Every structure is written in structure tokens, then in C-alpha cells.
Amino acid sequence: MVEGDILKIIAGAVITEPGNTAQTETGSWRNFRPVIDEAKCTGCGMCWMFCPEPAISKGKPARVDYRYCKGCGICANECPFKAITMVPEGRD
Amino acid sequence: MTAAPPGIPEEELLAPGHRACAGCGCVLAMRYLLKALGRNIVVSMATGCMEVVTTPYPETSWRVPWIHSAFENAAATAAGIAAGLKALGKKGVKSVAIAGDGGTADIGLQALSGAVERGDNVLFCCYDNEAYQNTGIQRSGATPFGAWTTTTPIGRVKRGEDRPKKDVPAIIAAHGAPYVATASVAYPLDFINKLRRAAAIEGPTYVHVHAPCVPGWRIETSKTIEVARLAVLTGAWVLYEIERGQLRVTFKPPKRRPVADYLKLQGRFRHLTEEEIAQIQRMVDEQCRRFGIE
């Protein structure tokens, strides 16, 4: 668009709030829920390291943020101490 | 190896809530990249899986400046940003281009080649999930021999991908780039160290990270890291770096496992006969021989 002598370049789609996908809680995708056995957890951080969301915070015991966890089960598969069990959702 | 060694920040510069599939290996690579490089970067990203899942407009998962370019020109956009940073006298800010294997090996190759040949101060990271996954698993130049994709189907005549994987790191090394490395999402510390080394060098550097795709590789969501690790332990994927022409293999599997261990976890290789697996084993053996891996 030309306005006077100045050629205005229209910016493309701009997102001004960094990291705002956090407003979308992808935990609703989950079919299986990781449950951490606090007695077995050593706080090694392996589950934190390999979580793609990220939805696990490091610590002893590690904590899962179920707002975002999609239930992939990488944490349970990689836990060196077998401290994480995948439990079907909708069952207690 | 401890999983979270000192030097890997706990701060998450990739926000959750992104739309990557459960168990996505590539988005894990993005998370590691941001842990490695921190806030002082500007990212140019080609069209691809990671662009689609991390920026569902008007949302973004990125907590660093980020620009979406077209499929073919992530490296050119990053070269322009590097020139802009130089003109503005901004020091300590790195221009980083990110593209998938399609945006690197096929569609983005000329822009990448140009940036490396001109010596632009750009770190280019390719996340390699070995096909055009988000558009429906079409083969790319980086699809490995024998793999099923929707465009390399299995039938009476065709047996999946009939060409070997394009060796992009070797192509970039042949340009004389000061630093070229391969990495895997199953070895995050190795990947992070390589990214930091690449970012510290003034000039064009290249890191190529192998990252499984759950729907495209037909694997279980929980097996992403296991499969990526087996690629390395079988020698199907070799972790190395080439710094100023000097090749160094950064991890040698102590006792190489048969490639079948890697292939059999993946549905995309389910059709392979014993003979075809033996053929792939010979290709892997030859690759390992070149890298001095027993």
C-alpha cells in the first residue's frame, strides 16, 4: 500500500505474547496417566530430561503437570528405577 | 550419564501447550536447543512439523524471537538476520535457522548451501524425522533405505524407499564449514554440547539431530527415546563432529547391536524380509567401517 511517498510494509502475523501456547491445556489429549511412586523415585531427573512437553518438574519426587501431559509414557519407559506407571484415564 | 547434569538450565524457553503429537522426538530437540543456546538467539524457522505445532496462530511456544519463513529459505532469512545484527552492532546474539529434513535436505538445500558458502554467521539446525511427516508421511531425501512412507508404499514391485538416505552433514562439511555435527535426541548432553560449540563459532555451523516421529515411524509413543538410542547403538546413526576438517566420533557403541533391533521396533520397516534386513545390515556395516566403529 502506498501512502504519500512512503511504501508501507505490512507486518505479517505477529504474536506478541511469548510462550502463550501455555494457555492451551493439552492434558485433555491423554489416555494414560503417569503416576510416580514416590518411594521409588530418586530424583535423578531422567523423566524431566526426556519429557517433550515439558510437563515434568525435576525434584525428589518428580512432579507431573497434568494440565499439559499428553500421556506419551516416555517417562515411564525411560525411568531407570521403574518408578512411573501408566494408568488408564477414567479409572482410579 | 546423569540425566540432568549441571549446565543444563531448568528454565524452559519452549512453553508447554504446543500441539506436537504425544511422544514427539522433534519437539524434544527444540526444547534441548533452547536449553543449549538460551535467550540470546533469533530463530528463523522453515515451514515444517515444528513450525506447525509450536505456532498455532495466535499462539506461540517460543520465548525467544522467532520468525517463520517459507519452506525453502530458513537459511536465507537467518543470513539476513545475522547481517542485521551486525549492522546494529549487536554482539552476543546468534542467528539460528531451524528446519526439518525436508526443509534442509530437499527444499531448503540451496539457501543453506548459499549461507555456508558465503560464510554467514548462522547456526543451522536440522531436525531429522526422515520424511515430510506433518503433511502425511511423504518421503524426503533423508528417508532411509527400505522405509515405508505414503509415497514409497509396499507392493508386489516396490519395497518402500529404494534409495539410501541423503548425507546432508557430509554435503555441508564439503563446503568447508568450520563446524558440522550429528546428534540424537536420545543423547541430549552430546546434542547440547555440540549446539553450544557450534554457536560459539563465528561463521556457518551445522548440527543435524536425529529425532523419531511417532506416527511416521509407526512406533509407540513411549518408545521415542528407546528407538533413537537403538539407532545409535546399532550404528544406523553415527554421532560425530567435524571441527575445522577434523572428524571425531563422539560416541562409539561399545558392542554394536544388530540393526534388526532398531528396525523391528518400527512399523515403517515391518515389511522387510530377512534378506532385506541383511542388506541394510551390510549398508550399516559399511557406514561404521568408514567411521572406525567396529
Short mmCIF file of C-alpha atoms in Angstrom, two decimals:
data_model
loop_
_atom_site.label_atom_id
_atom_site.label_comp_id
_atom_site.label_asym_id
_atom_site.label_seq_id
_atom_site.Cartn_x
_atom_site.Cartn_y
_atom_site.Cartn_z
CA MET A 1 0.00 0.00 0.00
CA VAL A 2 1.40 3.42 -0.95
CA GLU A 3 0.75 6.34 1.36
CA GLY A 4 2.33 9.57 0.22
CA ASP A 5 5.90 8.74 -0.67
CA ILE A 6 6.25 6.01 1.87
CA LEU A 7 5.84 2.42 0.91
CA LYS A 8 4.38 0.80 3.96
CA ILE A 9 5.32 -2.77 4.57
CA ILE A 10 2.59 -4.54 6.40
CA ALA A 11 3.89 -6.84 9.07
CA GLY A 12 2.89 -10.47 8.81
CA ALA A 13 1.06 -12.29 11.54
CA VAL A 14 2.66 -11.11 14.77
CA ILE A 15 2.32 -12.88 18.10
CA THR A 16 3.33 -10.52 20.88
CA GLU A 17 2.94 -12.81 23.87
CA PRO A 18 5.88 -15.25 24.11
CA GLY A 19 5.04 -18.78 25.14
CA ASN A 20 1.28 -18.30 25.09
CA THR A 21 0.56 -21.86 23.96
CA ALA A 22 0.64 -22.45 27.74
CA GLN A 23 -2.96 -21.21 27.75
CA THR A 24 -3.95 -24.39 25.91
CA GLU A 25 -4.01 -27.36 28.24
CA THR A 26 -3.09 -30.36 26.12
CA GLY A 27 -3.57 -32.71 29.07
CA SER A 28 -7.05 -33.35 27.66
CA TRP A 29 -5.41 -35.46 24.94
CA ARG A 30 -4.24 -38.02 27.47
CA ASN A 31 -5.41 -41.65 27.52
CA PHE A 32 -2.87 -42.87 30.07
CA ARG A 33 -1.73 -41.01 33.16
CA PRO A 34 1.82 -41.34 34.53
CA VAL A 35 1.79 -41.99 38.26
CA ILE A 36 5.08 -41.62 40.16
CA ASP A 37 5.85 -43.98 43.01
CA GLU A 38 7.37 -41.52 45.47
CA ALA A 39 9.15 -44.28 47.39
CA LYS A 40 10.98 -45.47 44.26
CA CYS A 41 11.76 -42.04 42.78
CA THR A 42 15.37 -40.98 43.39
CA GLY A 43 15.02 -37.54 41.80
CA CYS A 44 17.53 -38.41 39.05
CA GLY A 45 15.72 -36.18 36.57
CA MET A 46 15.66 -38.64 33.68
CA CYS A 47 11.88 -38.19 33.22
CA TRP A 48 12.30 -34.40 33.27
CA MET A 49 15.06 -34.61 30.69
CA PHE A 50 13.07 -36.71 28.21
CA CYS A 51 9.63 -35.09 28.53
CA PRO A 52 8.66 -33.48 25.20
CA GLU A 53 6.04 -31.09 26.57
CA PRO A 54 7.70 -30.22 29.11
CA ALA A 55 5.23 -31.40 31.78
CA ILE A 56 7.53 -32.79 34.48
CA SER A 57 9.40 -30.79 37.08
CA LYS A 58 12.65 -32.07 38.48
CA GLY A 59 12.82 -33.00 42.13
CA LYS A 60 12.53 -35.86 44.59
CA PRO A 61 9.93 -36.92 43.83
CA ALA A 62 9.47 -35.58 40.30
CA ARG A 63 6.08 -33.96 39.67
CA VAL A 64 3.87 -34.30 36.60
CA ASP A 65 1.88 -31.30 35.41
CA TYR A 66 -1.34 -33.00 34.27
CA ARG A 67 -2.56 -29.80 32.61
CA TYR A 68 -0.09 -30.48 29.78
CA CYS A 69 0.94 -34.16 29.99
CA LYS A 70 -0.29 -35.94 26.83
CA GLY A 71 0.41 -39.34 28.35
CA CYS A 72 3.06 -40.47 25.87
CA GLY A 73 4.75 -42.64 28.51
CA ILE A 74 8.37 -41.78 27.61
CA CYS A 75 8.95 -41.00 31.31
CA ALA A 76 7.76 -44.45 32.38
CA ASN A 77 9.79 -46.14 29.64
CA GLU A 78 12.99 -44.26 30.49
CA CYS A 79 12.79 -44.22 34.30
CA PRO A 80 15.86 -46.24 35.47
CA PHE A 81 14.09 -47.16 38.72
CA LYS A 82 10.72 -48.22 37.25
CA ALA A 83 9.08 -45.63 39.50
CA ILE A 84 6.49 -44.48 36.93
CA THR A 85 3.37 -46.45 35.97
CA MET A 86 0.99 -45.55 33.16
CA VAL A 87 -2.59 -45.84 34.44
CA PRO A 88 -5.61 -45.71 32.07
CA GLU A 89 -7.54 -42.45 32.41
CA GLY A 90 -11.09 -42.62 33.68
CA ARG A 91 -10.21 -45.33 36.19
CA ASP A 92 -8.99 -44.76 39.72
CA MET B 1 25.43 -40.42 32.39
CA THR B 2 23.26 -38.45 34.76
CA ALA B 3 20.12 -37.24 33.12
CA ALA B 4 20.23 -33.63 34.19
CA PRO B 5 23.85 -32.69 34.59
CA PRO B 6 24.86 -29.26 35.81
CA GLY B 7 25.00 -26.75 32.97
CA ILE B 8 21.60 -27.70 31.59
CA PRO B 9 19.29 -24.93 32.77
CA GLU B 10 15.95 -25.74 34.32
CA GLU B 11 14.40 -22.68 32.68
CA GLU B 12 12.02 -23.74 29.90
CA LEU B 13 12.16 -21.44 26.87
CA LEU B 14 9.76 -23.72 25.00
CA ALA B 15 6.30 -23.37 26.52
CA PRO B 16 4.05 -26.38 27.03
CA GLY B 17 0.69 -26.45 25.32
CA HIS B 18 2.29 -26.93 21.91
CA ARG B 19 0.44 -29.25 19.55
CA ALA B 20 3.17 -31.82 18.89
CA CYS B 21 1.96 -35.42 18.88
CA ALA B 22 2.37 -37.31 22.15
CA GLY B 23 5.93 -38.64 22.28
CA CYS B 24 7.28 -36.29 19.59
CA GLY B 25 11.06 -36.54 19.26
CA CYS B 26 11.46 -33.34 17.25
CA VAL B 27 9.83 -31.01 19.78
CA LEU B 28 12.17 -32.51 22.37
CA ALA B 29 15.04 -31.44 20.09
CA MET B 30 13.61 -27.90 20.12
CA ARG B 31 13.47 -27.95 23.92
CA TYR B 32 17.12 -29.08 24.11
CA LEU B 33 18.15 -26.45 21.57
CA LEU B 34 16.66 -23.69 23.69
CA LYS B 35 18.32 -25.10 26.82
CA ALA B 36 21.65 -25.16 24.98
CA LEU B 37 21.50 -21.69 23.43
CA GLY B 38 19.43 -19.66 25.91
CA ARG B 39 17.70 -16.35 25.29
CA ASN B 40 20.25 -14.55 23.13
CA ILE B 41 19.19 -16.02 19.82
CA VAL B 42 16.88 -15.13 16.96
CA VAL B 43 15.27 -18.18 15.36
CA SER B 44 14.31 -18.43 11.69
CA MET B 45 12.21 -21.47 11.09
CA ALA B 46 11.23 -23.12 7.87
CA THR B 47 7.77 -24.49 7.30
CA GLY B 48 7.54 -27.95 8.79
CA CYS B 49 6.34 -30.00 11.73
CA MET B 50 7.92 -27.79 14.38
CA GLU B 51 6.61 -24.59 12.81
CA VAL B 52 3.11 -26.06 12.64
CA VAL B 53 2.96 -27.44 16.17
CA THR B 54 4.73 -24.64 18.05
CA THR B 55 2.97 -21.67 16.45
CA PRO B 56 -0.77 -22.33 16.07
CA TYR B 57 -1.65 -18.66 15.39
CA PRO B 58 -2.26 -16.60 17.52
CA GLU B 59 -0.24 -18.72 19.92
CA THR B 60 3.47 -19.50 20.09
CA SER B 61 5.53 -21.78 22.29
CA TRP B 62 8.69 -19.73 21.73
CA ARG B 63 10.03 -17.48 24.46
CA VAL B 64 12.75 -16.15 22.15
CA PRO B 65 12.39 -14.02 18.98
CA TRP B 66 11.18 -16.31 16.22
CA ILE B 67 10.39 -15.80 12.53
CA HIS B 68 8.59 -18.15 10.18
CA SER B 69 10.00 -18.10 6.68
CA ALA B 70 8.92 -20.16 3.71
CA PHE B 71 9.86 -23.80 3.28
CA GLU B 72 12.99 -23.11 1.23
CA ASN B 73 14.62 -20.12 2.85
CA ALA B 74 15.22 -20.53 6.59
CA ALA B 75 18.96 -20.19 5.98
CA ALA B 76 18.49 -17.05 3.86
CA THR B 77 16.26 -15.44 6.50
CA ALA B 78 18.84 -16.30 9.16
CA ALA B 79 21.62 -14.87 6.98
CA GLY B 80 19.66 -11.61 6.72
CA ILE B 81 19.15 -11.52 10.48
CA ALA B 82 22.88 -12.11 11.01
CA ALA B 83 23.61 -9.16 8.68
CA GLY B 84 21.06 -7.05 10.54
CA LEU B 85 22.55 -7.91 13.93
CA LYS B 86 25.98 -6.97 12.58
CA ALA B 87 24.70 -3.65 11.18
CA LEU B 88 23.07 -2.84 14.51
CA GLY B 89 26.28 -3.71 16.34
CA LYS B 90 24.52 -6.34 18.47
CA LYS B 91 27.12 -8.65 19.88
CA GLY B 92 26.45 -11.95 21.59
CA VAL B 93 23.21 -12.61 19.73
CA LYS B 94 23.25 -15.64 17.44
CA SER B 95 21.13 -16.09 14.35
CA VAL B 96 19.78 -19.65 14.33
CA ALA B 97 17.98 -21.35 11.46
CA ILE B 98 15.91 -24.45 12.12
CA ALA B 99 14.37 -26.73 9.53
CA GLY B 100 13.24 -30.31 9.25
CA ASP B 101 14.82 -32.81 6.91
CA GLY B 102 12.53 -31.68 4.08
CA GLY B 103 13.44 -28.04 4.67
CA THR B 104 17.11 -28.99 4.79
CA ALA B 105 17.89 -31.93 2.51
CA ASP B 106 15.42 -31.07 -0.25
CA ILE B 107 13.60 -27.75 -0.34
CA GLY B 108 15.98 -25.63 1.73
CA LEU B 109 19.25 -27.04 0.45
CA GLN B 110 20.16 -24.18 -1.92
CA ALA B 111 19.58 -21.49 0.73
CA LEU B 112 21.61 -23.50 3.24
CA SER B 113 24.38 -24.09 0.70
CA GLY B 114 24.44 -20.37 -0.11
CA ALA B 115 24.67 -19.31 3.53
CA VAL B 116 27.52 -21.75 4.22
CA GLU B 117 29.37 -20.87 1.02
CA ARG B 118 29.13 -17.11 1.81
CA GLY B 119 30.37 -17.73 5.34
CA ASP B 120 27.32 -16.20 7.02
CA ASN B 121 27.35 -16.23 10.81
CA VAL B 122 24.45 -18.65 11.15
CA LEU B 123 23.91 -21.81 13.16
CA PHE B 124 21.68 -24.13 11.14
CA CYS B 125 19.97 -26.97 12.99
CA CYS B 126 18.18 -29.71 11.06
CA TYR B 127 15.76 -31.90 13.00
CA ASP B 128 15.59 -35.09 11.01
CA ASN B 129 12.47 -37.23 11.34
CA GLU B 130 13.18 -38.81 7.96
CA ALA B 131 10.10 -37.77 5.94
CA TYR B 132 7.55 -34.99 5.41
CA GLN B 133 5.67 -36.11 8.47
CA ASN B 134 3.06 -33.44 9.23
CA THR B 135 1.68 -33.38 5.69
CA GLY B 136 1.11 -37.13 5.72
CA ILE B 137 4.41 -39.04 5.80
CA GLN B 138 5.73 -38.38 2.28
CA ARG B 139 9.32 -39.49 1.67
CA SER B 140 12.12 -36.93 1.68
CA GLY B 141 15.75 -37.10 0.63
CA ALA B 142 16.51 -38.11 4.21
CA THR B 143 14.18 -41.12 4.28
CA PRO B 144 16.30 -44.22 4.89
CA PHE B 145 16.54 -47.21 2.56
CA GLY B 146 13.68 -49.67 2.94
CA ALA B 147 11.33 -47.39 4.87
CA TRP B 148 7.63 -47.33 4.15
CA THR B 149 6.09 -43.88 3.60
CA THR B 150 2.84 -42.95 1.87
CA THR B 151 4.83 -42.16 -1.29
CA THR B 152 7.06 -45.24 -1.03
CA PRO B 153 4.38 -47.87 -0.49
CA ILE B 154 4.87 -51.60 -0.20
CA GLY B 155 3.54 -53.76 -3.00
CA ARG B 156 4.49 -56.54 -5.36
CA VAL B 157 7.04 -54.36 -7.17
CA LYS B 158 8.06 -51.62 -4.76
CA ARG B 159 9.51 -52.35 -1.34
CA GLY B 160 9.49 -48.93 0.27
CA GLU B 161 12.20 -46.31 -0.17
CA ASP B 162 14.66 -47.60 -2.75
CA ARG B 163 17.42 -45.02 -2.30
CA PRO B 164 19.83 -44.54 0.60
CA LYS B 165 19.49 -41.57 2.94
CA LYS B 166 20.99 -38.33 1.62
CA ASP B 167 24.10 -37.47 3.65
CA VAL B 168 23.48 -33.76 4.33
CA PRO B 169 26.16 -33.34 7.05
CA ALA B 170 28.76 -34.55 4.52
CA ILE B 171 27.44 -32.07 1.94
CA ILE B 172 27.80 -29.18 4.40
CA ALA B 173 31.23 -30.42 5.53
CA ALA B 174 32.27 -30.44 1.87
CA HIS B 175 31.55 -26.68 1.78
CA GLY B 176 34.34 -26.26 4.31
CA ALA B 177 32.02 -25.21 7.16
CA PRO B 178 34.04 -24.72 10.36
CA TYR B 179 31.75 -26.98 12.38
CA VAL B 180 29.41 -29.81 11.38
CA ALA B 181 27.93 -32.31 13.82
CA THR B 182 25.34 -35.06 14.07
CA ALA B 183 23.32 -35.68 17.23
CA SER B 184 20.40 -37.68 18.59
CA VAL B 185 17.55 -36.79 20.94
CA ALA B 186 18.47 -39.90 22.96
CA TYR B 187 21.84 -38.29 23.82
CA PRO B 188 20.77 -34.81 24.99
CA LEU B 189 24.06 -33.85 26.65
CA ASP B 190 26.00 -34.65 23.47
CA PHE B 191 23.47 -32.62 21.41
CA ILE B 192 23.58 -29.64 23.80
CA ASN B 193 27.39 -29.59 23.87
CA LYS B 194 27.51 -29.63 20.07
CA LEU B 195 24.99 -26.80 19.75
CA ARG B 196 26.99 -24.67 22.19
CA ARG B 197 30.20 -25.39 20.32
CA ALA B 198 28.51 -24.53 17.02
CA ALA B 199 27.03 -21.28 18.39
CA ALA B 200 30.39 -20.13 19.76
CA ILE B 201 32.00 -20.24 16.33
CA GLU B 202 31.77 -17.09 14.18
CA GLY B 203 30.66 -18.43 10.82
CA PRO B 204 28.33 -21.02 9.32
CA THR B 205 27.86 -24.07 11.52
CA TYR B 206 25.56 -27.05 11.18
CA VAL B 207 24.04 -29.53 13.65
CA HIS B 208 21.87 -32.40 12.38
CA VAL B 209 19.75 -34.10 15.04
CA HIS B 210 18.06 -37.47 14.54
CA ALA B 211 14.56 -37.37 16.08
CA PRO B 212 11.92 -40.10 15.83
CA CYS B 213 8.37 -39.39 14.62
CA VAL B 214 5.70 -41.46 16.37
CA PRO B 215 3.06 -41.58 13.58
CA GLY B 216 5.57 -41.58 10.71
CA TRP B 217 7.85 -44.28 12.03
CA ARG B 218 4.89 -46.26 13.32
CA ILE B 219 6.25 -46.55 16.85
CA GLU B 220 4.65 -46.48 20.28
CA THR B 221 4.53 -43.03 21.86
CA SER B 222 6.63 -44.23 24.81
CA LYS B 223 9.42 -45.66 22.59
CA THR B 224 10.75 -42.43 21.06
CA ILE B 225 13.96 -42.31 23.08
CA GLU B 226 14.44 -46.08 23.01
CA VAL B 227 14.23 -46.12 19.20
CA ALA B 228 16.56 -43.10 18.83
CA ARG B 229 19.06 -44.74 21.17
CA LEU B 230 18.93 -48.01 19.21
CA ALA B 231 19.72 -46.11 16.01
CA VAL B 232 23.00 -45.11 17.65
CA LEU B 233 23.70 -48.42 19.41
CA THR B 234 23.27 -50.34 16.13
CA GLY B 235 25.39 -47.89 14.13
CA ALA B 236 22.48 -46.91 11.88
CA TRP B 237 23.04 -43.32 13.08
CA VAL B 238 26.56 -42.18 13.95
CA LEU B 239 27.28 -39.36 16.41
CA TYR B 240 30.24 -37.29 15.23
CA GLU B 241 31.55 -33.78 14.77
CA ILE B 242 33.82 -32.26 12.15
CA GLU B 243 35.62 -29.22 13.53
CA ARG B 244 37.78 -27.36 11.01
CA GLY B 245 38.07 -30.53 8.94
CA GLN B 246 38.89 -32.82 11.87
CA LEU B 247 36.46 -35.72 12.25
CA ARG B 248 35.78 -37.04 15.74
CA VAL B 249 33.23 -39.73 16.53
CA THR B 250 31.74 -38.53 19.84
CA PHE B 251 30.18 -41.83 20.86
CA LYS B 252 31.24 -45.32 19.83
CA PRO B 253 28.75 -48.03 20.74
CA PRO B 254 30.73 -50.48 22.90
CA LYS B 255 29.34 -53.59 21.26
CA ARG B 256 27.33 -52.81 18.17
CA ARG B 257 23.88 -54.39 18.18
CA PRO B 258 22.31 -55.87 15.04
CA VAL B 259 20.36 -53.28 13.02
CA ALA B 260 17.30 -55.56 13.24
CA ASP B 261 16.95 -54.46 16.89
CA TYR B 262 16.38 -50.90 15.64
CA LEU B 263 14.22 -51.81 12.63
CA LYS B 264 11.88 -54.23 14.43
CA LEU B 265 10.51 -51.60 16.81
CA GLN B 266 9.20 -49.60 13.86
CA GLY B 267 6.12 -50.27 11.76
CA ARG B 268 7.66 -48.48 8.77
CA PHE B 269 10.11 -51.41 8.44
CA ARG B 270 7.61 -54.16 9.24
CA HIS B 271 7.52 -55.44 5.65
CA LEU B 272 11.25 -56.17 5.50
CA THR B 273 12.31 -59.75 4.78
CA GLU B 274 15.35 -61.35 6.41
CA GLU B 275 17.23 -60.77 3.14
CA GLU B 276 16.32 -57.09 3.09
CA ILE B 277 17.38 -56.70 6.73
CA ALA B 278 20.69 -58.36 5.86
CA GLN B 279 21.11 -55.84 3.02
CA ILE B 280 20.52 -52.93 5.44
CA GLN B 281 22.96 -54.55 7.89
CA ARG B 282 25.62 -54.53 5.17
CA MET B 283 24.94 -50.82 4.50
CA VAL B 284 25.25 -50.05 8.23
CA ASP B 285 28.47 -52.13 8.46
CA GLU B 286 29.95 -50.15 5.59
CA GLN B 287 28.96 -46.85 7.24
CA CYS B 288 30.50 -47.92 10.56
CA ARG B 289 33.69 -49.05 8.80
CA ARG B 290 34.05 -45.52 7.37
CA PHE B 291 33.74 -44.02 10.86
CA GLY B 292 36.07 -46.54 12.53
CA ILE B 293 33.28 -48.17 14.54
CA GLU B 294 33.65 -51.91 15.00
#
